[in-house]
Amino acid sequence: MSEPDDLALLRQAFAVAARAATHGNHPFGAVLAGPDGQVLMEQENGYLPDRDMTGHAERVLMTRACTTYPPAFLRSCTIYSSAEPCAMCAGAIYWAGVGRLVYGMSEHDLKAVTGNHSENPTLDLPCRTVFAAGQRNVEIIGPLLADEAAALHEGAWGIPIP
Amino acid sequence: MSEPDDLALLRQAFAVAARAATHGNHPFGAVLAGPDGQVLMEQENGYLPDRDMTGHAERVLMTRACTTYPPAFLRSCTIYSSAEPCAMCAGAIYWAGVGRLVYGMSEHDLKAVTGNHSENPTLDLPCRTVFAAGQRNVEIIGPLLADEAAALHEGAWGIPIP
């Protein structure tokens, strides 16, 4: 896939993240695209409505993806994520069998945003560390458009979620 | 909690894993126990019926736990897992806020069992590496009763799941 497609699809993940915020969630979003760049699924952060701490956008998207598409097809797909996947989400991407990952801001930069607002502010572990422990190659591009990704989080933290 | 309680509850997770195998899944199981050792929830490997590659016992149990119990209570709980949680599951335990983990066989030993039977045989990453990247302490005990845990997997791999 060409670089402009990656940028456009990553920005689509940013738009999904912004939509999550309008639904009361923290601004995270992810998009699954097929081998020709066609959008297959979108997923907002799914913490609300059930207070699901495991409802990160990428993890939920991977659960949906692998129960919908066969592993061989997912190898040809790309997941676009507004922020670097945490260990849980990187693991989910690995198990689902998706072949490629493009993400916006890094987990480390995210920690600076979230660190004062939660008892579990972040898992400050590069997703590449998780993928390197696997036996299947996953192509990873990121951080990319990190400033745009970070702008999503301005004013989005420190407000109690009702 | 005393050591015998840990052993009994870990063996209960082994029994849940054995039950998963009778339902056609690979033999993994997990148990959530409260501060007095009372069993709150059990979870078998949930790959089948939906071919959910993210349906590991611990991940599903953590999704159920954090949408059922408040984070402050989960801090006082222990998750017992028949095998060491992968990166996805360790991340889920961290996010759910569970305070303590006891597991059977190590991920590394598990790789020797699963390695010839899958394109994604395992994420050979110690769960302690994931937890060390967090900002909240999780007490970890394991491997424990590793031989009993490994025995669950005898003959359970290399048979295609229909």
PDB file of C-alpha atoms in Angstrom:
ATOM      1  CA  MET A   1       0.000   0.000   0.000  1.00  0.00           C
ATOM      2  CA  SER A   2       1.269   3.484  -0.774  1.00  0.00           C
ATOM      3  CA  GLU A   3       2.204   5.968   1.919  1.00  0.00           C
ATOM      4  CA  PRO A   4      -0.714   8.347   1.172  1.00  0.00           C
ATOM      5  CA  ASP A   5      -3.176   5.499   1.756  1.00  0.00           C
ATOM      6  CA  ASP A   6      -1.563   4.828   5.106  1.00  0.00           C
ATOM      7  CA  LEU A   7      -1.869   8.485   6.065  1.00  0.00           C
ATOM      8  CA  ALA A   8      -5.502   8.656   5.003  1.00  0.00           C
ATOM      9  CA  LEU A   9      -6.410   5.482   6.869  1.00  0.00           C
ATOM     10  CA  LEU A  10      -4.533   6.544   9.991  1.00  0.00           C
ATOM     11  CA  ARG A  11      -6.450   9.833   9.908  1.00  0.00           C
ATOM     12  CA  GLN A  12      -9.623   7.779   9.667  1.00  0.00           C
ATOM     13  CA  ALA A  13      -8.579   6.056  12.902  1.00  0.00           C
ATOM     14  CA  PHE A  14      -8.101   9.546  14.422  1.00  0.00           C
ATOM     15  CA  ALA A  15     -11.657  10.416  13.366  1.00  0.00           C
ATOM     16  CA  VAL A  16     -12.920   7.250  15.050  1.00  0.00           C
ATOM     17  CA  ALA A  17     -11.004   8.271  18.192  1.00  0.00           C
ATOM     18  CA  ALA A  18     -12.615  11.714  18.112  1.00  0.00           C
ATOM     19  CA  ARG A  19     -16.011  10.053  17.800  1.00  0.00           C
ATOM     20  CA  ALA A  20     -15.228   7.910  20.878  1.00  0.00           C
ATOM     21  CA  ALA A  21     -14.774  11.138  22.833  1.00  0.00           C
ATOM     22  CA  THR A  22     -18.197  12.387  21.774  1.00  0.00           C
ATOM     23  CA  HIS A  23     -19.568   9.167  23.322  1.00  0.00           C
ATOM     24  CA  GLY A  24     -17.882   9.851  26.649  1.00  0.00           C
ATOM     25  CA  ASN A  25     -14.856   7.589  26.175  1.00  0.00           C
ATOM     26  CA  HIS A  26     -11.232   8.552  26.053  1.00  0.00           C
ATOM     27  CA  PRO A  27     -10.192   9.302  22.455  1.00  0.00           C
ATOM     28  CA  PHE A  28      -8.872   6.074  20.997  1.00  0.00           C
ATOM     29  CA  GLY A  29      -9.879   4.517  17.701  1.00  0.00           C
ATOM     30  CA  ALA A  30      -8.801   1.847  15.251  1.00  0.00           C
ATOM     31  CA  VAL A  31      -9.584   0.839  11.677  1.00  0.00           C
ATOM     32  CA  LEU A  32      -9.080  -2.493   9.905  1.00  0.00           C
ATOM     33  CA  ALA A  33      -8.302  -2.238   6.204  1.00  0.00           C
ATOM     34  CA  GLY A  34      -8.035  -4.972   3.604  1.00  0.00           C
ATOM     35  CA  PRO A  35      -5.190  -5.518   1.165  1.00  0.00           C
ATOM     36  CA  ASP A  36      -6.486  -2.853  -1.246  1.00  0.00           C
ATOM     37  CA  GLY A  37      -6.953  -0.292   1.489  1.00  0.00           C
ATOM     38  CA  GLN A  38     -10.694  -0.864   1.750  1.00  0.00           C
ATOM     39  CA  VAL A  39     -12.074  -0.208   5.227  1.00  0.00           C
ATOM     40  CA  LEU A  40     -13.488  -3.411   6.700  1.00  0.00           C
ATOM     41  CA  MET A  41     -14.246  -2.394  10.280  1.00  0.00           C
ATOM     42  CA  GLU A  42     -13.950   0.591  12.608  1.00  0.00           C
ATOM     43  CA  GLN A  43     -13.829   0.441  16.396  1.00  0.00           C
ATOM     44  CA  GLU A  44     -14.044   3.154  19.032  1.00  0.00           C
ATOM     45  CA  ASN A  45     -12.635   2.783  22.514  1.00  0.00           C
ATOM     46  CA  GLY A  46     -15.206   0.561  24.208  1.00  0.00           C
ATOM     47  CA  TYR A  47     -14.715   1.349  27.896  1.00  0.00           C
ATOM     48  CA  LEU A  48     -18.246   2.673  28.183  1.00  0.00           C
ATOM     49  CA  PRO A  49     -21.037   1.668  28.550  1.00  0.00           C
ATOM     50  CA  ASP A  50     -19.892  -1.357  30.621  1.00  0.00           C
ATOM     51  CA  ARG A  51     -16.700   0.101  32.198  1.00  0.00           C
ATOM     52  CA  ASP A  52     -14.736  -2.541  30.316  1.00  0.00           C
ATOM     53  CA  MET A  53     -11.060  -1.888  31.079  1.00  0.00           C
ATOM     54  CA  THR A  54     -10.208  -4.482  28.415  1.00  0.00           C
ATOM     55  CA  GLY A  55     -12.362  -2.681  25.838  1.00  0.00           C
ATOM     56  CA  HIS A  56      -9.475  -0.897  24.115  1.00  0.00           C
ATOM     57  CA  ALA A  57     -10.323  -0.134  20.499  1.00  0.00           C
ATOM     58  CA  GLU A  58      -7.659  -2.437  19.038  1.00  0.00           C
ATOM     59  CA  ARG A  59      -8.477  -5.405  21.289  1.00  0.00           C
ATOM     60  CA  VAL A  60     -12.194  -5.216  20.540  1.00  0.00           C
ATOM     61  CA  LEU A  61     -11.473  -4.748  16.834  1.00  0.00           C
ATOM     62  CA  MET A  62      -9.258  -7.849  16.827  1.00  0.00           C
ATOM     63  CA  THR A  63     -11.932  -9.925  18.584  1.00  0.00           C
ATOM     64  CA  ARG A  64     -14.428  -8.822  15.935  1.00  0.00           C
ATOM     65  CA  ALA A  65     -11.961  -9.337  13.079  1.00  0.00           C
ATOM     66  CA  CYS A  66     -10.861 -12.874  13.934  1.00  0.00           C
ATOM     67  CA  THR A  67     -14.415 -14.042  14.518  1.00  0.00           C
ATOM     68  CA  THR A  68     -15.388 -12.606  11.114  1.00  0.00           C
ATOM     69  CA  TYR A  69     -12.461 -13.219   8.730  1.00  0.00           C
ATOM     70  CA  PRO A  70     -10.207 -16.260   8.286  1.00  0.00           C
ATOM     71  CA  PRO A  71      -6.592 -15.992   9.496  1.00  0.00           C
ATOM     72  CA  ALA A  72      -5.151 -16.244   5.966  1.00  0.00           C
ATOM     73  CA  PHE A  73      -7.083 -13.150   4.890  1.00  0.00           C
ATOM     74  CA  LEU A  74      -6.148 -11.193   8.019  1.00  0.00           C
ATOM     75  CA  ARG A  75      -2.491 -11.728   7.153  1.00  0.00           C
ATOM     76  CA  SER A  76      -3.091  -9.369   4.203  1.00  0.00           C
ATOM     77  CA  CYS A  77      -4.840  -6.732   6.318  1.00  0.00           C
ATOM     78  CA  THR A  78      -3.597  -3.640   8.186  1.00  0.00           C
ATOM     79  CA  ILE A  79      -4.796  -2.257  11.503  1.00  0.00           C
ATOM     80  CA  TYR A  80      -4.580   1.532  11.913  1.00  0.00           C
ATOM     81  CA  SER A  81      -4.566   2.719  15.504  1.00  0.00           C
ATOM     82  CA  SER A  82      -4.675   6.257  16.827  1.00  0.00           C
ATOM     83  CA  ALA A  83      -2.048   5.334  19.448  1.00  0.00           C
ATOM     84  CA  GLU A  84       0.518   2.579  19.841  1.00  0.00           C
ATOM     85  CA  PRO A  85      -1.167  -0.653  20.966  1.00  0.00           C
ATOM     86  CA  CYS A  86      -0.560  -1.626  24.591  1.00  0.00           C
ATOM     87  CA  ALA A  87       0.701  -5.125  25.437  1.00  0.00           C
ATOM     88  CA  MET A  88      -2.858  -6.459  25.583  1.00  0.00           C
ATOM     89  CA  CYS A  89      -3.718  -5.009  22.197  1.00  0.00           C
ATOM     90  CA  ALA A  90      -0.421  -5.982  20.552  1.00  0.00           C
ATOM     91  CA  GLY A  91      -1.029  -9.512  21.777  1.00  0.00           C
ATOM     92  CA  ALA A  92      -4.538  -9.462  20.339  1.00  0.00           C
ATOM     93  CA  ILE A  93      -3.180  -8.280  16.970  1.00  0.00           C
ATOM     94  CA  TYR A  94      -0.648 -11.086  17.036  1.00  0.00           C
ATOM     95  CA  TRP A  95      -3.192 -13.766  17.892  1.00  0.00           C
ATOM     96  CA  ALA A  96      -5.744 -12.490  15.388  1.00  0.00           C
ATOM     97  CA  GLY A  97      -3.071 -12.842  12.705  1.00  0.00           C
ATOM     98  CA  VAL A  98      -3.191  -9.342  11.218  1.00  0.00           C
ATOM     99  CA  GLY A  99      -0.127  -8.749   9.076  1.00  0.00           C
ATOM    100  CA  ARG A 100       0.517  -5.051   9.441  1.00  0.00           C
ATOM    101  CA  LEU A 101       0.127  -2.249  11.982  1.00  0.00           C
ATOM    102  CA  VAL A 102       0.248   1.532  11.529  1.00  0.00           C
ATOM    103  CA  TYR A 103      -0.104   3.717  14.607  1.00  0.00           C
ATOM    104  CA  GLY A 104      -0.121   7.399  15.568  1.00  0.00           C
ATOM    105  CA  MET A 105       1.411   8.486  18.886  1.00  0.00           C
ATOM    106  CA  SER A 106       3.712   6.253  20.911  1.00  0.00           C
ATOM    107  CA  GLU A 107       2.749   4.561  24.184  1.00  0.00           C
ATOM    108  CA  HIS A 108       5.568   6.450  25.849  1.00  0.00           C
ATOM    109  CA  ASP A 109       4.218   9.844  24.746  1.00  0.00           C
ATOM    110  CA  LEU A 110       0.751   8.734  25.758  1.00  0.00           C
ATOM    111  CA  LYS A 111       1.999   8.070  29.273  1.00  0.00           C
ATOM    112  CA  ALA A 112       2.888  11.758  29.614  1.00  0.00           C
ATOM    113  CA  VAL A 113      -0.748  12.555  28.793  1.00  0.00           C
ATOM    114  CA  THR A 114      -2.422   9.926  30.973  1.00  0.00           C
ATOM    115  CA  GLY A 115       0.058   9.584  33.828  1.00  0.00           C
ATOM    116  CA  ASN A 116      -1.584  11.958  36.279  1.00  0.00           C
ATOM    117  CA  HIS A 117      -5.105  10.764  35.712  1.00  0.00           C
ATOM    118  CA  SER A 118      -5.251   7.088  36.517  1.00  0.00           C
ATOM    119  CA  GLU A 119      -3.908   4.463  38.869  1.00  0.00           C
ATOM    120  CA  ASN A 120      -3.111   2.408  35.752  1.00  0.00           C
ATOM    121  CA  PRO A 121      -1.883   5.204  33.485  1.00  0.00           C
ATOM    122  CA  THR A 122      -0.260   3.041  30.867  1.00  0.00           C
ATOM    123  CA  LEU A 123       1.808  -0.030  30.134  1.00  0.00           C
ATOM    124  CA  ASP A 124       4.942   1.667  28.944  1.00  0.00           C
ATOM    125  CA  LEU A 125       6.126  -1.249  26.819  1.00  0.00           C
ATOM    126  CA  PRO A 126       6.924  -0.817  23.106  1.00  0.00           C
ATOM    127  CA  CYS A 127       4.576  -2.909  21.008  1.00  0.00           C
ATOM    128  CA  ARG A 128       7.652  -4.053  19.074  1.00  0.00           C
ATOM    129  CA  THR A 129       8.805  -5.872  22.229  1.00  0.00           C
ATOM    130  CA  VAL A 130       5.593  -7.905  22.209  1.00  0.00           C
ATOM    131  CA  PHE A 131       5.736  -8.699  18.492  1.00  0.00           C
ATOM    132  CA  ALA A 132       9.421  -9.638  18.729  1.00  0.00           C
ATOM    133  CA  ALA A 133       8.427 -12.409  21.144  1.00  0.00           C
ATOM    134  CA  GLY A 134       6.221 -13.994  18.500  1.00  0.00           C
ATOM    135  CA  GLN A 135       7.071 -16.430  15.731  1.00  0.00           C
ATOM    136  CA  ARG A 136       5.237 -14.570  12.982  1.00  0.00           C
ATOM    137  CA  ASN A 137       6.389 -11.320  11.403  1.00  0.00           C
ATOM    138  CA  VAL A 138       4.169  -8.258  11.783  1.00  0.00           C
ATOM    139  CA  GLU A 139       5.147  -5.153   9.809  1.00  0.00           C
ATOM    140  CA  ILE A 140       4.972  -2.075  12.047  1.00  0.00           C
ATOM    141  CA  ILE A 141       4.925   1.583  11.003  1.00  0.00           C
ATOM    142  CA  GLY A 142       4.831   4.253  13.706  1.00  0.00           C
ATOM    143  CA  PRO A 143       4.844   6.656  15.339  1.00  0.00           C
ATOM    144  CA  LEU A 144       3.251   8.522  12.420  1.00  0.00           C
ATOM    145  CA  LEU A 145       1.383  11.863  12.456  1.00  0.00           C
ATOM    146  CA  ALA A 146       2.155  11.899  16.177  1.00  0.00           C
ATOM    147  CA  ASP A 147       1.239  15.570  16.653  1.00  0.00           C
ATOM    148  CA  GLU A 148      -2.188  15.072  15.122  1.00  0.00           C
ATOM    149  CA  ALA A 149      -2.658  11.967  17.257  1.00  0.00           C
ATOM    150  CA  ALA A 150      -1.621  13.816  20.417  1.00  0.00           C
ATOM    151  CA  ALA A 151      -3.995  16.701  19.666  1.00  0.00           C
ATOM    152  CA  LEU A 152      -6.918  14.296  20.077  1.00  0.00           C
ATOM    153  CA  HIS A 153      -6.072  14.026  23.781  1.00  0.00           C
ATOM    154  CA  GLU A 154      -6.053  17.762  24.588  1.00  0.00           C
ATOM    155  CA  GLY A 155      -8.587  18.359  27.346  1.00  0.00           C
ATOM    156  CA  ALA A 156      -9.721  14.723  27.250  1.00  0.00           C
ATOM    157  CA  TRP A 157      -8.161  13.592  30.521  1.00  0.00           C
ATOM    158  CA  GLY A 158      -8.688  14.509  34.152  1.00  0.00           C
ATOM    159  CA  ILE A 159     -12.455  14.762  33.737  1.00  0.00           C
ATOM    160  CA  PRO A 160     -14.151  11.980  35.724  1.00  0.00           C
ATOM    161  CA  ILE A 161     -16.125   9.634  33.480  1.00  0.00           C
ATOM    162  CA  PRO A 162     -19.616   9.462  34.997  1.00  0.00           C
TER     163      PRO A 162
ATOM    164  CA  MET B   1      -3.718 -16.209  51.574  1.00  0.00           C
ATOM    165  CA  SER B   2      -1.953 -19.358  52.677  1.00  0.00           C
ATOM    166  CA  GLU B   3       0.027 -21.542  50.301  1.00  0.00           C
ATOM    167  CA  PRO B   4      -2.407 -24.498  50.470  1.00  0.00           C
ATOM    168  CA  ASP B   5      -5.252 -22.248  49.345  1.00  0.00           C
ATOM    169  CA  ASP B   6      -3.155 -21.169  46.384  1.00  0.00           C
ATOM    170  CA  LEU B   7      -2.473 -24.771  45.456  1.00  0.00           C
ATOM    171  CA  ALA B   8      -6.123 -25.752  45.744  1.00  0.00           C
ATOM    172  CA  LEU B   9      -7.293 -22.801  43.675  1.00  0.00           C
ATOM    173  CA  LEU B  10      -4.613 -23.360  41.036  1.00  0.00           C
ATOM    174  CA  ARG B  11      -5.744 -26.970  40.781  1.00  0.00           C
ATOM    175  CA  GLN B  12      -9.279 -25.675  40.310  1.00  0.00           C
ATOM    176  CA  ALA B  13      -7.962 -23.680  37.316  1.00  0.00           C
ATOM    177  CA  PHE B  14      -6.444 -26.940  36.008  1.00  0.00           C
ATOM    178  CA  ALA B  15      -9.874 -28.578  36.307  1.00  0.00           C
ATOM    179  CA  VAL B  16     -11.398 -25.720  34.330  1.00  0.00           C
ATOM    180  CA  ALA B  17      -8.692 -26.221  31.685  1.00  0.00           C
ATOM    181  CA  ALA B  18      -9.509 -29.931  31.506  1.00  0.00           C
ATOM    182  CA  ARG B  19     -13.163 -29.031  31.046  1.00  0.00           C
ATOM    183  CA  ALA B  20     -12.234 -26.717  28.155  1.00  0.00           C
ATOM    184  CA  ALA B  21     -10.693 -29.716  26.421  1.00  0.00           C
ATOM    185  CA  THR B  22     -13.902 -31.691  26.774  1.00  0.00           C
ATOM    186  CA  HIS B  23     -15.588 -28.827  24.910  1.00  0.00           C
ATOM    187  CA  GLY B  24     -13.117 -29.050  22.010  1.00  0.00           C
ATOM    188  CA  ASN B  25     -10.829 -26.203  23.071  1.00  0.00           C
ATOM    189  CA  HIS B  26      -7.183 -26.371  23.966  1.00  0.00           C
ATOM    190  CA  PRO B  27      -6.793 -26.961  27.701  1.00  0.00           C
ATOM    191  CA  PHE B  28      -6.527 -23.564  29.338  1.00  0.00           C
ATOM    192  CA  GLY B  29      -8.525 -22.333  32.300  1.00  0.00           C
ATOM    193  CA  ALA B  30      -8.591 -19.546  34.869  1.00  0.00           C
ATOM    194  CA  VAL B  31     -10.297 -18.810  38.169  1.00  0.00           C
ATOM    195  CA  LEU B  32     -10.885 -15.499  39.937  1.00  0.00           C
ATOM    196  CA  ALA B  33     -10.859 -15.667  43.718  1.00  0.00           C
ATOM    197  CA  GLY B  34     -11.739 -12.995  46.243  1.00  0.00           C
ATOM    198  CA  PRO B  35      -9.669 -11.901  49.245  1.00  0.00           C
ATOM    199  CA  ASP B  36     -10.850 -14.823  51.380  1.00  0.00           C
ATOM    200  CA  GLY B  37     -10.173 -17.378  48.683  1.00  0.00           C
ATOM    201  CA  GLN B  38     -13.809 -17.619  47.634  1.00  0.00           C
ATOM    202  CA  VAL B  39     -14.232 -18.482  43.942  1.00  0.00           C
ATOM    203  CA  LEU B  40     -15.963 -15.622  42.125  1.00  0.00           C
ATOM    204  CA  MET B  41     -15.698 -16.697  38.486  1.00  0.00           C
ATOM    205  CA  GLU B  42     -14.300 -19.495  36.329  1.00  0.00           C
ATOM    206  CA  GLN B  43     -13.426 -19.227  32.665  1.00  0.00           C
ATOM    207  CA  GLU B  44     -12.488 -21.878  30.106  1.00  0.00           C
ATOM    208  CA  ASN B  45     -10.504 -21.125  26.978  1.00  0.00           C
ATOM    209  CA  GLY B  46     -13.068 -19.440  24.742  1.00  0.00           C
ATOM    210  CA  TYR B  47     -11.661 -20.041  21.264  1.00  0.00           C
ATOM    211  CA  LEU B  48     -14.687 -22.093  20.283  1.00  0.00           C
ATOM    212  CA  PRO B  49     -17.469 -21.692  19.299  1.00  0.00           C
ATOM    213  CA  ASP B  50     -16.592 -18.460  17.441  1.00  0.00           C
ATOM    214  CA  ARG B  51     -12.928 -19.149  16.601  1.00  0.00           C
ATOM    215  CA  ASP B  52     -12.000 -16.198  18.795  1.00  0.00           C
ATOM    216  CA  MET B  53      -8.204 -16.039  18.841  1.00  0.00           C
ATOM    217  CA  THR B  54      -8.501 -13.374  21.557  1.00  0.00           C
ATOM    218  CA  GLY B  55     -10.702 -15.661  23.668  1.00  0.00           C
ATOM    219  CA  HIS B  56      -7.940 -16.827  26.009  1.00  0.00           C
ATOM    220  CA  ALA B  57      -9.326 -17.826  29.388  1.00  0.00           C
ATOM    221  CA  GLU B  58      -7.597 -15.041  31.310  1.00  0.00           C
ATOM    222  CA  ARG B  59      -8.544 -12.271  28.867  1.00  0.00           C
ATOM    223  CA  VAL B  60     -12.205 -13.271  28.833  1.00  0.00           C
ATOM    224  CA  LEU B  61     -12.199 -13.648  32.613  1.00  0.00           C
ATOM    225  CA  MET B  62     -10.743 -10.151  33.025  1.00  0.00           C
ATOM    226  CA  THR B  63     -13.370  -8.657  30.693  1.00  0.00           C
ATOM    227  CA  ARG B  64     -16.071 -10.327  32.772  1.00  0.00           C
ATOM    228  CA  ALA B  65     -14.421  -9.361  36.070  1.00  0.00           C
ATOM    229  CA  CYS B  66     -13.950  -5.670  35.372  1.00  0.00           C
ATOM    230  CA  THR B  67     -17.467  -5.272  34.041  1.00  0.00           C
ATOM    231  CA  THR B  68     -18.807  -6.954  37.195  1.00  0.00           C
ATOM    232  CA  TYR B  69     -16.655  -5.790  40.116  1.00  0.00           C
ATOM    233  CA  PRO B  70     -15.257  -2.345  40.963  1.00  0.00           C
ATOM    234  CA  PRO B  71     -11.503  -1.799  40.549  1.00  0.00           C
ATOM    235  CA  ALA B  72     -10.924  -1.317  44.287  1.00  0.00           C
ATOM    236  CA  PHE B  73     -12.329  -4.784  45.015  1.00  0.00           C
ATOM    237  CA  LEU B  74     -10.357  -6.421  42.195  1.00  0.00           C
ATOM    238  CA  ARG B  75      -7.160  -5.126  43.812  1.00  0.00           C
ATOM    239  CA  SER B  76      -7.853  -7.628  46.610  1.00  0.00           C
ATOM    240  CA  CYS B  77      -8.494 -10.540  44.228  1.00  0.00           C
ATOM    241  CA  THR B  78      -6.259 -13.247  42.750  1.00  0.00           C
ATOM    242  CA  ILE B  79      -6.406 -14.760  39.275  1.00  0.00           C
ATOM    243  CA  TYR B  80      -5.315 -18.418  39.023  1.00  0.00           C
ATOM    244  CA  SER B  81      -4.296 -19.491  35.527  1.00  0.00           C
ATOM    245  CA  SER B  82      -3.355 -22.948  34.287  1.00  0.00           C
ATOM    246  CA  ALA B  83      -0.504 -21.426  32.264  1.00  0.00           C
ATOM    247  CA  GLU B  84       1.441 -18.171  32.362  1.00  0.00           C
ATOM    248  CA  PRO B  85      -0.629 -15.359  30.841  1.00  0.00           C
ATOM    249  CA  CYS B  86       0.519 -14.194  27.397  1.00  0.00           C
ATOM    250  CA  ALA B  87       1.141 -10.492  26.747  1.00  0.00           C
ATOM    251  CA  MET B  88      -2.511  -9.947  25.836  1.00  0.00           C
ATOM    252  CA  CYS B  89      -3.720 -11.625  29.013  1.00  0.00           C
ATOM    253  CA  ALA B  90      -1.132 -10.007  31.268  1.00  0.00           C
ATOM    254  CA  GLY B  91      -2.201  -6.651  29.856  1.00  0.00           C
ATOM    255  CA  ALA B  92      -5.843  -7.496  30.532  1.00  0.00           C
ATOM    256  CA  ILE B  93      -5.006  -8.423  34.144  1.00  0.00           C
ATOM    257  CA  TYR B  94      -3.167  -5.134  34.556  1.00  0.00           C
ATOM    258  CA  TRP B  95      -6.001  -3.060  33.107  1.00  0.00           C
ATOM    259  CA  ALA B  96      -8.690  -4.914  35.057  1.00  0.00           C
ATOM    260  CA  GLY B  97      -6.795  -4.059  38.229  1.00  0.00           C
ATOM    261  CA  VAL B  98      -6.444  -7.527  39.738  1.00  0.00           C
ATOM    262  CA  GLY B  99      -3.851  -7.472  42.491  1.00  0.00           C
ATOM    263  CA  ARG B 100      -2.374 -10.961  42.359  1.00  0.00           C
ATOM    264  CA  LEU B 101      -1.613 -13.721  39.851  1.00  0.00           C
ATOM    265  CA  VAL B 102      -0.788 -17.403  40.413  1.00  0.00           C
ATOM    266  CA  TYR B 103      -0.006 -19.525  37.366  1.00  0.00           C
ATOM    267  CA  GLY B 104       0.964 -23.102  36.491  1.00  0.00           C
ATOM    268  CA  MET B 105       3.350 -23.764  33.618  1.00  0.00           C
ATOM    269  CA  SER B 106       5.505 -21.044  32.056  1.00  0.00           C
ATOM    270  CA  GLU B 107       4.903 -19.527  28.625  1.00  0.00           C
ATOM    271  CA  HIS B 108       8.340 -20.726  27.635  1.00  0.00           C
ATOM    272  CA  ASP B 109       7.554 -24.342  28.503  1.00  0.00           C
ATOM    273  CA  LEU B 110       4.215 -23.988  26.768  1.00  0.00           C
ATOM    274  CA  LYS B 111       6.009 -22.998  23.570  1.00  0.00           C
ATOM    275  CA  ALA B 112       7.695 -26.394  23.517  1.00  0.00           C
ATOM    276  CA  VAL B 113       4.234 -27.974  23.577  1.00  0.00           C
ATOM    277  CA  THR B 114       2.529 -25.720  21.031  1.00  0.00           C
ATOM    278  CA  GLY B 115       5.422 -24.783  18.754  1.00  0.00           C
ATOM    279  CA  ASN B 116       4.894 -27.400  16.073  1.00  0.00           C
ATOM    280  CA  HIS B 117       1.155 -27.018  15.889  1.00  0.00           C
ATOM    281  CA  SER B 118       0.404 -23.434  14.981  1.00  0.00           C
ATOM    282  CA  GLU B 119       1.606 -20.540  12.881  1.00  0.00           C
ATOM    283  CA  ASN B 120       1.286 -18.419  16.040  1.00  0.00           C
ATOM    284  CA  PRO B 121       2.565 -20.940  18.578  1.00  0.00           C
ATOM    285  CA  THR B 122       3.086 -18.535  21.434  1.00  0.00           C
ATOM    286  CA  LEU B 123       4.244 -15.114  22.519  1.00  0.00           C
ATOM    287  CA  ASP B 124       7.367 -16.133  24.375  1.00  0.00           C
ATOM    288  CA  LEU B 125       7.438 -13.079  26.634  1.00  0.00           C
ATOM    289  CA  PRO B 126       7.502 -13.408  30.424  1.00  0.00           C
ATOM    290  CA  CYS B 127       4.378 -11.909  31.956  1.00  0.00           C
ATOM    291  CA  ARG B 128       6.656 -10.188  34.443  1.00  0.00           C
ATOM    292  CA  THR B 129       8.046  -8.086  31.569  1.00  0.00           C
ATOM    293  CA  VAL B 130       4.547  -6.790  30.878  1.00  0.00           C
ATOM    294  CA  PHE B 131       3.722  -6.077  34.514  1.00  0.00           C
ATOM    295  CA  ALA B 132       7.090  -4.368  35.039  1.00  0.00           C
ATOM    296  CA  ALA B 133       6.061  -1.831  32.388  1.00  0.00           C
ATOM    297  CA  GLY B 134       3.061  -0.802  34.476  1.00  0.00           C
ATOM    298  CA  GLN B 135       2.777   1.699  37.313  1.00  0.00           C
ATOM    299  CA  ARG B 136       0.848  -0.574  39.656  1.00  0.00           C
ATOM    300  CA  ASN B 137       2.304  -3.524  41.514  1.00  0.00           C
ATOM    301  CA  VAL B 138       0.915  -6.988  40.758  1.00  0.00           C
ATOM    302  CA  GLU B 139       2.097  -9.856  42.958  1.00  0.00           C
ATOM    303  CA  ILE B 140       3.060 -12.850  40.809  1.00  0.00           C
ATOM    304  CA  ILE B 141       3.568 -16.464  41.889  1.00  0.00           C
ATOM    305  CA  GLY B 142       4.615 -19.004  39.275  1.00  0.00           C
ATOM    306  CA  PRO B 143       5.488 -21.320  37.738  1.00  0.00           C
ATOM    307  CA  LEU B 144       3.774 -23.552  40.311  1.00  0.00           C
ATOM    308  CA  LEU B 145       2.688 -27.203  39.975  1.00  0.00           C
ATOM    309  CA  ALA B 146       4.236 -27.000  36.512  1.00  0.00           C
ATOM    310  CA  ASP B 147       4.245 -30.760  35.929  1.00  0.00           C
ATOM    311  CA  GLU B 148       0.543 -31.064  36.695  1.00  0.00           C
ATOM    312  CA  ALA B 149      -0.127 -28.090  34.438  1.00  0.00           C
ATOM    313  CA  ALA B 150       1.923 -29.601  31.601  1.00  0.00           C
ATOM    314  CA  ALA B 151       0.116 -32.925  31.908  1.00  0.00           C
ATOM    315  CA  LEU B 152      -3.098 -31.198  30.831  1.00  0.00           C
ATOM    316  CA  HIS B 153      -1.569 -30.670  27.399  1.00  0.00           C
ATOM    317  CA  GLU B 154      -0.584 -34.280  26.701  1.00  0.00           C
ATOM    318  CA  GLY B 155      -2.273 -35.343  23.480  1.00  0.00           C
ATOM    319  CA  ALA B 156      -4.175 -32.062  23.271  1.00  0.00           C
ATOM    320  CA  TRP B 157      -2.241 -30.546  20.354  1.00  0.00           C
ATOM    321  CA  GLY B 158      -1.789 -31.469  16.726  1.00  0.00           C
ATOM    322  CA  ILE B 159      -5.422 -32.517  16.341  1.00  0.00           C
ATOM    323  CA  PRO B 160      -7.189 -30.114  13.976  1.00  0.00           C
ATOM    324  CA  ILE B 161     -10.048 -28.289  15.695  1.00  0.00           C
ATOM    325  CA  PRO B 162     -13.094 -28.826  13.457  1.00  0.00           C
TER     326      PRO B 162
END
